[in-house]
Amino acid sequence: MSSRTFLIGGGWDPAAAAAVYGPFLRAAGDAPRIGCVVVDEGDGAEQFARYEAVLRVVDADCTAVPLLVPLGKELGEQVDVEAVSYDVDGVLVCGGLTPAYQEALPGGLPRLLAARGIPYAGFSAGAAVAAERTLVGGWLSDGVAVCPEDAAEDLEEIEVRAGLGLVPFAVDVHAAQWGTLPRLIAAVVRDALPHGVAVDENTVVDVDAGEGLARVFGHGRAHSVRPAPGADGGVLVRSFRAGESFTVH
């Protein structure tokens, strides 16, 4: 197995499941055991069952392992993360309130993943927190609306926090569906982020840090945002469809 990171932009289209989850499950190996991290807001078992069903549709031989974290707690307070890393072949961090996932995941998780070469997949919030600097939400930039309030993750101003550092660029999700690409553009400019990637629903970005490349799979696009050379506040935006790749730095 190789250590890879898969960033899923959200979405539940059954027709896209194989394209979105297939690369991650193949990286996890034959008949993989997948640890599914869910921040439990009272419906954790139901949410886990939803992801378990999708994984088994794509690979009937995989086994999903529930790792439920009560809202406001850390994963390490609920399970022995190091022991779990030896019990699973891949980790899927699921979707929900992005700030809650940022608070729930321990900083040592990347080291444990790397030690065993275990692939990481993040769905929606799980994709956002994989970044070194995590865009956790917000819909205002200095009081000006830059995306729909419904996408704000219970925050007002755009907020960037420390993330897991699995990928060197910031990540936003539900890009086309929720209109979050302008939020990422604003964050790149305001927070001096060197690179950001907004991922559409039913789309995955497969990041191989060793190669320094990110590949796009699924039905939508990934939108790369970088500061424009020599332009004060300007950015360069390029969209990549399935089968295309871009450099991560």
PDB file of C-alpha atoms in Angstrom:
ATOM      1  CA  MET A   1       0.000   0.000   0.000  1.00  0.00           C
ATOM      2  CA  SER A   2       1.046   3.594  -0.581  1.00  0.00           C
ATOM      3  CA  SER A   3       0.220   6.539   1.624  1.00  0.00           C
ATOM      4  CA  ARG A   4      -2.231   8.711  -0.289  1.00  0.00           C
ATOM      5  CA  THR A   5      -4.885  11.306   0.463  1.00  0.00           C
ATOM      6  CA  PHE A   6      -8.277  11.386  -1.236  1.00  0.00           C
ATOM      7  CA  LEU A   7     -10.362  14.552  -1.046  1.00  0.00           C
ATOM      8  CA  ILE A   8     -14.072  14.003  -1.757  1.00  0.00           C
ATOM      9  CA  GLY A   9     -16.121  17.141  -2.376  1.00  0.00           C
ATOM     10  CA  GLY A  10     -19.348  15.648  -1.019  1.00  0.00           C
ATOM     11  CA  GLY A  11     -22.354  14.325  -2.888  1.00  0.00           C
ATOM     12  CA  TRP A  12     -24.334  11.096  -2.822  1.00  0.00           C
ATOM     13  CA  ASP A  13     -24.949  10.284  -6.494  1.00  0.00           C
ATOM     14  CA  PRO A  14     -24.919   6.454  -6.693  1.00  0.00           C
ATOM     15  CA  ALA A  15     -23.719   6.656 -10.290  1.00  0.00           C
ATOM     16  CA  ALA A  16     -20.536   8.382  -9.117  1.00  0.00           C
ATOM     17  CA  ALA A  17     -19.743   6.117  -6.152  1.00  0.00           C
ATOM     18  CA  ALA A  18     -17.326   3.784  -7.943  1.00  0.00           C
ATOM     19  CA  ALA A  19     -15.361   6.674  -9.454  1.00  0.00           C
ATOM     20  CA  VAL A  20     -15.250   8.597  -6.165  1.00  0.00           C
ATOM     21  CA  TYR A  21     -14.507   5.825  -3.647  1.00  0.00           C
ATOM     22  CA  GLY A  22     -12.845   3.273  -5.940  1.00  0.00           C
ATOM     23  CA  PRO A  23      -9.350   4.857  -5.977  1.00  0.00           C
ATOM     24  CA  PHE A  24      -9.295   5.050  -2.163  1.00  0.00           C
ATOM     25  CA  LEU A  25     -10.486   1.481  -1.660  1.00  0.00           C
ATOM     26  CA  ARG A  26      -7.975   0.143  -4.176  1.00  0.00           C
ATOM     27  CA  ALA A  27      -5.188   1.995  -2.370  1.00  0.00           C
ATOM     28  CA  ALA A  28      -6.324   0.349   0.880  1.00  0.00           C
ATOM     29  CA  GLY A  29      -5.769  -3.140  -0.606  1.00  0.00           C
ATOM     30  CA  ASP A  30      -7.809  -6.328  -0.917  1.00  0.00           C
ATOM     31  CA  ALA A  31     -10.815  -6.777   1.402  1.00  0.00           C
ATOM     32  CA  PRO A  32      -9.812  -3.642   3.320  1.00  0.00           C
ATOM     33  CA  ARG A  33     -10.938  -2.644   6.776  1.00  0.00           C
ATOM     34  CA  ILE A  34     -11.876   1.035   6.691  1.00  0.00           C
ATOM     35  CA  GLY A  35     -12.071   3.081   9.875  1.00  0.00           C
ATOM     36  CA  CYS A  36     -14.898   5.607   9.478  1.00  0.00           C
ATOM     37  CA  VAL A  37     -14.568   8.669  11.704  1.00  0.00           C
ATOM     38  CA  VAL A  38     -17.924  10.344  12.386  1.00  0.00           C
ATOM     39  CA  VAL A  39     -18.445  13.306  14.701  1.00  0.00           C
ATOM     40  CA  ASP A  40     -21.619  12.192  16.460  1.00  0.00           C
ATOM     41  CA  GLU A  41     -24.213  14.928  16.794  1.00  0.00           C
ATOM     42  CA  GLY A  42     -26.796  12.406  18.011  1.00  0.00           C
ATOM     43  CA  ASP A  43     -27.213  10.459  14.774  1.00  0.00           C
ATOM     44  CA  GLY A  44     -23.718   8.986  14.501  1.00  0.00           C
ATOM     45  CA  ALA A  45     -24.858   5.394  14.027  1.00  0.00           C
ATOM     46  CA  GLU A  46     -27.170   6.386  11.180  1.00  0.00           C
ATOM     47  CA  GLN A  47     -24.472   8.478   9.526  1.00  0.00           C
ATOM     48  CA  PHE A  48     -21.952   5.638   9.796  1.00  0.00           C
ATOM     49  CA  ALA A  49     -24.448   3.234   8.219  1.00  0.00           C
ATOM     50  CA  ARG A  50     -24.793   5.574   5.249  1.00  0.00           C
ATOM     51  CA  TYR A  51     -21.068   5.548   4.539  1.00  0.00           C
ATOM     52  CA  GLU A  52     -20.811   1.820   5.207  1.00  0.00           C
ATOM     53  CA  ALA A  53     -23.482   1.146   2.582  1.00  0.00           C
ATOM     54  CA  VAL A  54     -21.674   3.219  -0.057  1.00  0.00           C
ATOM     55  CA  LEU A  55     -18.309   1.580   0.634  1.00  0.00           C
ATOM     56  CA  ARG A  56     -19.805  -1.897   0.371  1.00  0.00           C
ATOM     57  CA  VAL A  57     -21.545  -1.049  -2.892  1.00  0.00           C
ATOM     58  CA  VAL A  58     -18.171  -0.147  -4.366  1.00  0.00           C
ATOM     59  CA  ASP A  59     -16.276  -3.053  -2.722  1.00  0.00           C
ATOM     60  CA  ALA A  60     -18.439  -5.813  -1.285  1.00  0.00           C
ATOM     61  CA  ASP A  61     -15.397  -7.306   0.478  1.00  0.00           C
ATOM     62  CA  CYS A  62     -14.554  -4.216   2.519  1.00  0.00           C
ATOM     63  CA  THR A  63     -15.413  -3.925   6.208  1.00  0.00           C
ATOM     64  CA  ALA A  64     -16.345  -0.537   7.659  1.00  0.00           C
ATOM     65  CA  VAL A  65     -15.290   0.066  11.269  1.00  0.00           C
ATOM     66  CA  PRO A  66     -17.233   2.763  13.176  1.00  0.00           C
ATOM     67  CA  LEU A  67     -15.140   5.375  14.986  1.00  0.00           C
ATOM     68  CA  LEU A  68     -17.744   7.684  16.526  1.00  0.00           C
ATOM     69  CA  VAL A  69     -16.644  10.849  18.305  1.00  0.00           C
ATOM     70  CA  PRO A  70     -19.221  12.700  20.423  1.00  0.00           C
ATOM     71  CA  LEU A  71     -19.564  16.358  19.474  1.00  0.00           C
ATOM     72  CA  GLY A  72     -17.014  18.414  21.420  1.00  0.00           C
ATOM     73  CA  LYS A  73     -14.685  15.467  22.104  1.00  0.00           C
ATOM     74  CA  GLU A  74     -11.439  14.328  20.460  1.00  0.00           C
ATOM     75  CA  LEU A  75     -10.973  11.037  18.644  1.00  0.00           C
ATOM     76  CA  GLY A  76      -8.124  10.111  20.974  1.00  0.00           C
ATOM     77  CA  GLU A  77     -10.427  10.424  23.974  1.00  0.00           C
ATOM     78  CA  GLN A  78     -12.727   7.765  22.547  1.00  0.00           C
ATOM     79  CA  VAL A  79     -10.342   5.218  21.026  1.00  0.00           C
ATOM     80  CA  ASP A  80      -6.663   4.306  21.103  1.00  0.00           C
ATOM     81  CA  VAL A  81      -5.754   5.921  17.784  1.00  0.00           C
ATOM     82  CA  GLU A  82      -2.415   4.103  17.521  1.00  0.00           C
ATOM     83  CA  ALA A  83      -4.064   0.726  18.100  1.00  0.00           C
ATOM     84  CA  VAL A  84      -6.781   1.534  15.572  1.00  0.00           C
ATOM     85  CA  SER A  85      -4.146   2.386  12.973  1.00  0.00           C
ATOM     86  CA  TYR A  86      -2.953  -1.231  13.152  1.00  0.00           C
ATOM     87  CA  ASP A  87      -6.496  -2.565  12.865  1.00  0.00           C
ATOM     88  CA  VAL A  88      -7.522  -0.783   9.665  1.00  0.00           C
ATOM     89  CA  ASP A  89      -6.202  -0.490   6.120  1.00  0.00           C
ATOM     90  CA  GLY A  90      -7.578   2.978   5.465  1.00  0.00           C
ATOM     91  CA  VAL A  91      -9.278   5.864   7.244  1.00  0.00           C
ATOM     92  CA  LEU A  92     -12.354   7.699   5.973  1.00  0.00           C
ATOM     93  CA  VAL A  93     -13.164  10.927   7.807  1.00  0.00           C
ATOM     94  CA  CYS A  94     -16.799  11.661   7.100  1.00  0.00           C
ATOM     95  CA  GLY A  95     -18.861  14.803   6.641  1.00  0.00           C
ATOM     96  CA  GLY A  96     -20.613  17.169   9.021  1.00  0.00           C
ATOM     97  CA  LEU A  97     -19.767  20.434  10.733  1.00  0.00           C
ATOM     98  CA  THR A  98     -16.222  21.264   9.613  1.00  0.00           C
ATOM     99  CA  PRO A  99     -15.140  23.153  12.777  1.00  0.00           C
ATOM    100  CA  ALA A 100     -16.231  20.152  14.864  1.00  0.00           C
ATOM    101  CA  TYR A 101     -14.102  17.785  12.777  1.00  0.00           C
ATOM    102  CA  GLN A 102     -11.137  20.161  12.990  1.00  0.00           C
ATOM    103  CA  GLU A 103     -11.424  20.069  16.782  1.00  0.00           C
ATOM    104  CA  ALA A 104     -11.978  16.289  16.953  1.00  0.00           C
ATOM    105  CA  LEU A 105      -8.942  15.013  15.058  1.00  0.00           C
ATOM    106  CA  PRO A 106      -5.602  14.628  16.888  1.00  0.00           C
ATOM    107  CA  GLY A 107      -2.451  16.139  15.449  1.00  0.00           C
ATOM    108  CA  GLY A 108      -0.668  12.785  15.619  1.00  0.00           C
ATOM    109  CA  LEU A 109      -2.986  11.118  13.118  1.00  0.00           C
ATOM    110  CA  PRO A 110      -0.865  11.952  10.028  1.00  0.00           C
ATOM    111  CA  ARG A 111       2.212  10.382  11.638  1.00  0.00           C
ATOM    112  CA  LEU A 112       0.340   7.153  12.310  1.00  0.00           C
ATOM    113  CA  LEU A 113      -1.041   7.049   8.778  1.00  0.00           C
ATOM    114  CA  ALA A 114       2.411   7.585   7.315  1.00  0.00           C
ATOM    115  CA  ALA A 115       4.028   4.977   9.550  1.00  0.00           C
ATOM    116  CA  ARG A 116       1.878   2.241   8.062  1.00  0.00           C
ATOM    117  CA  GLY A 117       1.270   3.727   4.623  1.00  0.00           C
ATOM    118  CA  ILE A 118      -2.474   3.874   5.278  1.00  0.00           C
ATOM    119  CA  PRO A 119      -4.502   5.968   2.826  1.00  0.00           C
ATOM    120  CA  TYR A 120      -6.736   8.752   4.116  1.00  0.00           C
ATOM    121  CA  ALA A 121     -10.016   9.782   2.516  1.00  0.00           C
ATOM    122  CA  GLY A 122     -12.006  12.801   3.595  1.00  0.00           C
ATOM    123  CA  PHE A 123     -15.629  13.432   2.634  1.00  0.00           C
ATOM    124  CA  SER A 124     -16.678  17.097   2.705  1.00  0.00           C
ATOM    125  CA  ALA A 125     -15.559  18.208   6.205  1.00  0.00           C
ATOM    126  CA  GLY A 126     -13.077  15.321   6.212  1.00  0.00           C
ATOM    127  CA  ALA A 127     -11.536  16.712   3.024  1.00  0.00           C
ATOM    128  CA  ALA A 128     -11.292  20.248   4.392  1.00  0.00           C
ATOM    129  CA  VAL A 129      -9.463  19.222   7.577  1.00  0.00           C
ATOM    130  CA  ALA A 130      -6.823  17.292   5.619  1.00  0.00           C
ATOM    131  CA  ALA A 131      -5.156  20.591   4.712  1.00  0.00           C
ATOM    132  CA  GLU A 132      -2.217  22.119   6.545  1.00  0.00           C
ATOM    133  CA  ARG A 133      -4.296  25.281   6.940  1.00  0.00           C
ATOM    134  CA  THR A 134      -7.963  24.376   7.118  1.00  0.00           C
ATOM    135  CA  LEU A 135     -10.706  26.618   5.811  1.00  0.00           C
ATOM    136  CA  VAL A 136     -13.386  25.693   8.342  1.00  0.00           C
ATOM    137  CA  GLY A 137     -16.185  27.971   7.138  1.00  0.00           C
ATOM    138  CA  GLY A 138     -17.660  31.436   7.162  1.00  0.00           C
ATOM    139  CA  TRP A 139     -19.519  33.366   4.492  1.00  0.00           C
ATOM    140  CA  LEU A 140     -18.246  36.921   5.013  1.00  0.00           C
ATOM    141  CA  SER A 141     -14.880  38.456   4.164  1.00  0.00           C
ATOM    142  CA  ASP A 142     -14.496  41.633   6.217  1.00  0.00           C
ATOM    143  CA  GLY A 143     -18.260  41.844   6.370  1.00  0.00           C
ATOM    144  CA  VAL A 144     -18.853  41.278   2.651  1.00  0.00           C
ATOM    145  CA  ALA A 145     -20.746  38.164   1.541  1.00  0.00           C
ATOM    146  CA  VAL A 146     -18.624  35.862  -0.625  1.00  0.00           C
ATOM    147  CA  CYS A 147     -20.745  32.694  -0.598  1.00  0.00           C
ATOM    148  CA  PRO A 148     -24.247  31.630   0.505  1.00  0.00           C
ATOM    149  CA  GLU A 149     -24.866  31.851   4.242  1.00  0.00           C
ATOM    150  CA  ASP A 150     -26.116  28.254   4.192  1.00  0.00           C
ATOM    151  CA  ALA A 151     -22.518  27.152   3.519  1.00  0.00           C
ATOM    152  CA  ALA A 152     -21.098  29.041   6.501  1.00  0.00           C
ATOM    153  CA  GLU A 153     -20.666  26.096   8.930  1.00  0.00           C
ATOM    154  CA  ASP A 154     -22.172  28.204  11.756  1.00  0.00           C
ATOM    155  CA  LEU A 155     -19.481  30.883  11.329  1.00  0.00           C
ATOM    156  CA  GLU A 156     -19.744  34.481  10.140  1.00  0.00           C
ATOM    157  CA  GLU A 157     -16.302  35.622   8.960  1.00  0.00           C
ATOM    158  CA  ILE A 158     -14.132  33.239   6.945  1.00  0.00           C
ATOM    159  CA  GLU A 159     -11.926  31.332   9.339  1.00  0.00           C
ATOM    160  CA  VAL A 160      -8.704  29.395   8.721  1.00  0.00           C
ATOM    161  CA  ARG A 161      -7.332  27.063  11.417  1.00  0.00           C
ATOM    162  CA  ALA A 162      -4.563  24.507  11.789  1.00  0.00           C
ATOM    163  CA  GLY A 163      -5.352  21.237  10.012  1.00  0.00           C
ATOM    164  CA  LEU A 164      -3.847  17.784   9.666  1.00  0.00           C
ATOM    165  CA  GLY A 165      -1.249  18.796   7.088  1.00  0.00           C
ATOM    166  CA  LEU A 166      -1.841  15.829   4.800  1.00  0.00           C
ATOM    167  CA  VAL A 167      -1.988  18.128   1.769  1.00  0.00           C
ATOM    168  CA  PRO A 168      -0.155  21.458   1.334  1.00  0.00           C
ATOM    169  CA  PHE A 169      -3.121  23.389  -0.071  1.00  0.00           C
ATOM    170  CA  ALA A 170      -6.350  24.600   1.527  1.00  0.00           C
ATOM    171  CA  VAL A 171      -9.508  22.699   0.589  1.00  0.00           C
ATOM    172  CA  ASP A 172     -13.109  23.784   0.099  1.00  0.00           C
ATOM    173  CA  VAL A 173     -15.939  21.460  -0.903  1.00  0.00           C
ATOM    174  CA  HIS A 174     -19.382  21.383  -2.582  1.00  0.00           C
ATOM    175  CA  ALA A 175     -17.802  23.980  -4.892  1.00  0.00           C
ATOM    176  CA  ALA A 176     -20.296  24.117  -7.769  1.00  0.00           C
ATOM    177  CA  GLN A 177     -23.307  23.044  -5.724  1.00  0.00           C
ATOM    178  CA  TRP A 178     -22.939  25.410  -2.746  1.00  0.00           C
ATOM    179  CA  GLY A 179     -21.058  28.231  -4.452  1.00  0.00           C
ATOM    180  CA  THR A 180     -17.982  27.969  -2.223  1.00  0.00           C
ATOM    181  CA  LEU A 181     -15.296  28.727  -4.822  1.00  0.00           C
ATOM    182  CA  PRO A 182     -15.509  32.503  -4.121  1.00  0.00           C
ATOM    183  CA  ARG A 183     -14.960  31.767  -0.413  1.00  0.00           C
ATOM    184  CA  LEU A 184     -11.767  29.905  -1.223  1.00  0.00           C
ATOM    185  CA  ILE A 185     -10.619  32.740  -3.481  1.00  0.00           C
ATOM    186  CA  ALA A 186     -11.236  35.206  -0.663  1.00  0.00           C
ATOM    187  CA  ALA A 187      -9.333  33.008   1.810  1.00  0.00           C
ATOM    188  CA  VAL A 188      -6.339  32.661  -0.531  1.00  0.00           C
ATOM    189  CA  VAL A 189      -6.140  36.453  -0.789  1.00  0.00           C
ATOM    190  CA  ARG A 190      -7.010  37.435   2.787  1.00  0.00           C
ATOM    191  CA  ASP A 191      -5.070  34.713   4.609  1.00  0.00           C
ATOM    192  CA  ALA A 192      -2.104  34.619   2.207  1.00  0.00           C
ATOM    193  CA  LEU A 193      -2.643  30.971   1.342  1.00  0.00           C
ATOM    194  CA  PRO A 194      -0.201  29.759  -1.336  1.00  0.00           C
ATOM    195  CA  HIS A 195      -2.713  27.392  -2.943  1.00  0.00           C
ATOM    196  CA  GLY A 196      -6.307  26.293  -2.542  1.00  0.00           C
ATOM    197  CA  VAL A 197      -8.456  23.638  -4.201  1.00  0.00           C
ATOM    198  CA  ALA A 198     -12.260  23.669  -4.289  1.00  0.00           C
ATOM    199  CA  VAL A 199     -13.814  20.289  -5.118  1.00  0.00           C
ATOM    200  CA  ASP A 200     -17.250  19.729  -6.665  1.00  0.00           C
ATOM    201  CA  GLU A 201     -19.620  17.111  -5.314  1.00  0.00           C
ATOM    202  CA  ASN A 202     -19.306  13.530  -6.630  1.00  0.00           C
ATOM    203  CA  THR A 203     -15.653  14.281  -7.354  1.00  0.00           C
ATOM    204  CA  VAL A 204     -12.420  13.161  -5.692  1.00  0.00           C
ATOM    205  CA  VAL A 205      -8.890  14.544  -5.828  1.00  0.00           C
ATOM    206  CA  ASP A 206      -6.256  11.831  -5.361  1.00  0.00           C
ATOM    207  CA  VAL A 207      -3.151  13.446  -3.871  1.00  0.00           C
ATOM    208  CA  ASP A 208       0.166  11.606  -4.060  1.00  0.00           C
ATOM    209  CA  ALA A 209       2.565  13.715  -2.016  1.00  0.00           C
ATOM    210  CA  GLY A 210       5.533  11.648  -3.141  1.00  0.00           C
ATOM    211  CA  GLU A 211       4.877  12.506  -6.781  1.00  0.00           C
ATOM    212  CA  GLY A 212       3.716  16.019  -5.981  1.00  0.00           C
ATOM    213  CA  LEU A 213       0.636  15.495  -8.140  1.00  0.00           C
ATOM    214  CA  ALA A 214      -3.121  15.532  -7.638  1.00  0.00           C
ATOM    215  CA  ARG A 215      -5.419  13.601  -9.988  1.00  0.00           C
ATOM    216  CA  VAL A 216      -9.140  14.205 -10.473  1.00  0.00           C
ATOM    217  CA  PHE A 217     -11.789  11.468 -10.661  1.00  0.00           C
ATOM    218  CA  GLY A 218     -15.577  11.539 -10.701  1.00  0.00           C
ATOM    219  CA  HIS A 219     -18.328  13.580 -12.322  1.00  0.00           C
ATOM    220  CA  GLY A 220     -17.319  17.152 -11.451  1.00  0.00           C
ATOM    221  CA  ARG A 221     -14.230  19.316 -11.337  1.00  0.00           C
ATOM    222  CA  ALA A 222     -11.517  20.480  -8.976  1.00  0.00           C
ATOM    223  CA  HIS A 223     -10.749  24.206  -9.067  1.00  0.00           C
ATOM    224  CA  SER A 224      -7.180  25.279  -8.284  1.00  0.00           C
ATOM    225  CA  VAL A 225      -6.705  28.797  -6.882  1.00  0.00           C
ATOM    226  CA  ARG A 226      -3.246  30.383  -6.655  1.00  0.00           C
ATOM    227  CA  PRO A 227      -2.080  33.961  -6.062  1.00  0.00           C
ATOM    228  CA  ALA A 228      -1.317  35.663  -9.364  1.00  0.00           C
ATOM    229  CA  PRO A 229       2.388  36.535  -9.730  1.00  0.00           C
ATOM    230  CA  GLY A 230       2.974  40.211  -9.175  1.00  0.00           C
ATOM    231  CA  ALA A 231      -0.724  40.992  -8.721  1.00  0.00           C
ATOM    232  CA  ASP A 232      -1.825  42.529  -5.440  1.00  0.00           C
ATOM    233  CA  GLY A 233      -4.925  40.551  -4.490  1.00  0.00           C
ATOM    234  CA  GLY A 234      -5.219  38.812  -7.842  1.00  0.00           C
ATOM    235  CA  VAL A 235      -5.575  35.057  -8.270  1.00  0.00           C
ATOM    236  CA  LEU A 236      -5.276  32.471 -10.996  1.00  0.00           C
ATOM    237  CA  VAL A 237      -8.118  29.929 -11.148  1.00  0.00           C
ATOM    238  CA  ARG A 238      -7.993  26.778 -13.240  1.00  0.00           C
ATOM    239  CA  SER A 239     -10.521  23.945 -13.275  1.00  0.00           C
ATOM    240  CA  PHE A 240      -9.580  20.303 -13.851  1.00  0.00           C
ATOM    241  CA  ARG A 241     -11.958  17.550 -14.901  1.00  0.00           C
ATOM    242  CA  ALA A 242     -11.724  13.777 -14.431  1.00  0.00           C
ATOM    243  CA  GLY A 243      -8.546  12.357 -15.888  1.00  0.00           C
ATOM    244  CA  GLU A 244      -6.578  15.578 -15.477  1.00  0.00           C
ATOM    245  CA  SER A 245      -3.910  16.343 -12.890  1.00  0.00           C
ATOM    246  CA  PHE A 246      -2.158  19.330 -11.344  1.00  0.00           C
ATOM    247  CA  THR A 247       0.842  19.954  -9.115  1.00  0.00           C
ATOM    248  CA  VAL A 248       0.148  20.250  -5.396  1.00  0.00           C
ATOM    249  CA  HIS A 249       2.606  23.116  -4.695  1.00  0.00           C
TER     250      HIS A 249
END
